């Protein structure tokens, strides 16, 4: 289906300006270096599984300096414990 069929509005940054979308540019750069450039897959299904695993790792377990060296899950737990 097309984006319009799913009621999704496509957003484009200004041409040649990676700073407009720096968070996604950073994510894709990390993903390329930590996943794509390190291995080859025999099928698209293997790639999709590896990609899902990487995204889960990135969102939950990967240590981030801006989170004081904690994973997102650890930082969220620390924040919630201080808030209660």
Short mmCIF file of C-alpha atoms in Angstrom, two decimals, residues 29-83:
data_model
loop_
_atom_site.label_atom_id
_atom_site.label_comp_id
_atom_site.label_asym_id
_atom_site.label_seq_id
_atom_site.Cartn_x
_atom_site.Cartn_y
_atom_site.Cartn_z
CA UNK A 29 24.94 5.57 10.66
CA UNK A 30 25.24 3.44 13.80
CA UNK A 31 23.07 0.71 12.32
CA UNK A 32 25.23 0.54 9.20
CA UNK A 33 28.43 0.28 11.23
CA UNK A 34 27.09 -2.09 13.89
CA UNK A 35 24.95 -4.34 11.68
CA UNK A 36 24.95 -3.87 7.92
CA UNK A 37 28.69 -3.68 7.25
CA UNK A 38 29.52 -6.63 9.54
CA UNK A 39 27.66 -9.48 7.88
CA UNK A 40 25.82 -10.80 4.86
CA UNK A 41 22.48 -12.58 4.84
CA UNK A 42 21.29 -15.50 2.74
CA UNK A 43 17.71 -14.27 2.56
CA UNK A 44 15.59 -11.20 3.09
CA UNK A 45 13.92 -12.99 6.02
CA UNK A 46 17.30 -13.39 7.76
CA UNK A 47 17.97 -9.70 7.21
CA UNK A 48 14.56 -8.69 8.57
CA UNK A 49 15.10 -10.80 11.69
CA UNK A 50 18.57 -9.29 12.24
CA UNK A 51 17.16 -5.78 11.73
CA UNK A 52 14.34 -6.34 14.25
CA UNK A 53 16.86 -7.71 16.74
CA UNK A 54 19.15 -4.71 16.23
CA UNK A 55 16.32 -2.18 16.65
CA UNK A 56 15.20 -3.93 19.86
CA UNK A 57 18.82 -3.84 21.10
CA UNK A 58 19.23 -0.16 20.15
CA UNK A 59 15.99 0.90 21.84
CA UNK A 60 16.43 -1.15 25.02
CA UNK A 61 20.00 -2.25 25.71
CA UNK A 62 22.55 -0.13 23.85
CA UNK A 63 24.54 2.10 26.20
CA UNK A 64 24.17 5.81 25.40
CA UNK A 65 26.50 8.51 26.68
CA UNK A 66 23.74 11.10 26.76
CA UNK A 67 21.92 8.81 29.21
CA UNK A 68 24.91 8.91 31.57
CA UNK A 69 26.32 5.63 30.26
CA UNK A 70 23.13 3.68 30.83
CA UNK A 71 20.85 1.79 28.48
CA UNK A 72 17.43 3.36 27.85
CA UNK A 73 15.78 0.75 30.08
CA UNK A 74 18.25 1.38 32.93
CA UNK A 75 17.89 5.15 32.61
CA UNK A 76 14.10 4.97 32.56
CA UNK A 77 14.10 2.79 35.70
CA UNK A 78 16.46 5.22 37.46
CA UNK A 79 14.31 8.21 36.45
CA UNK A 80 11.12 6.49 37.60
CA UNK A 81 12.64 5.52 40.95
CA UNK A 82 13.67 9.13 41.59
CA UNK A 83 10.24 10.42 40.57
#
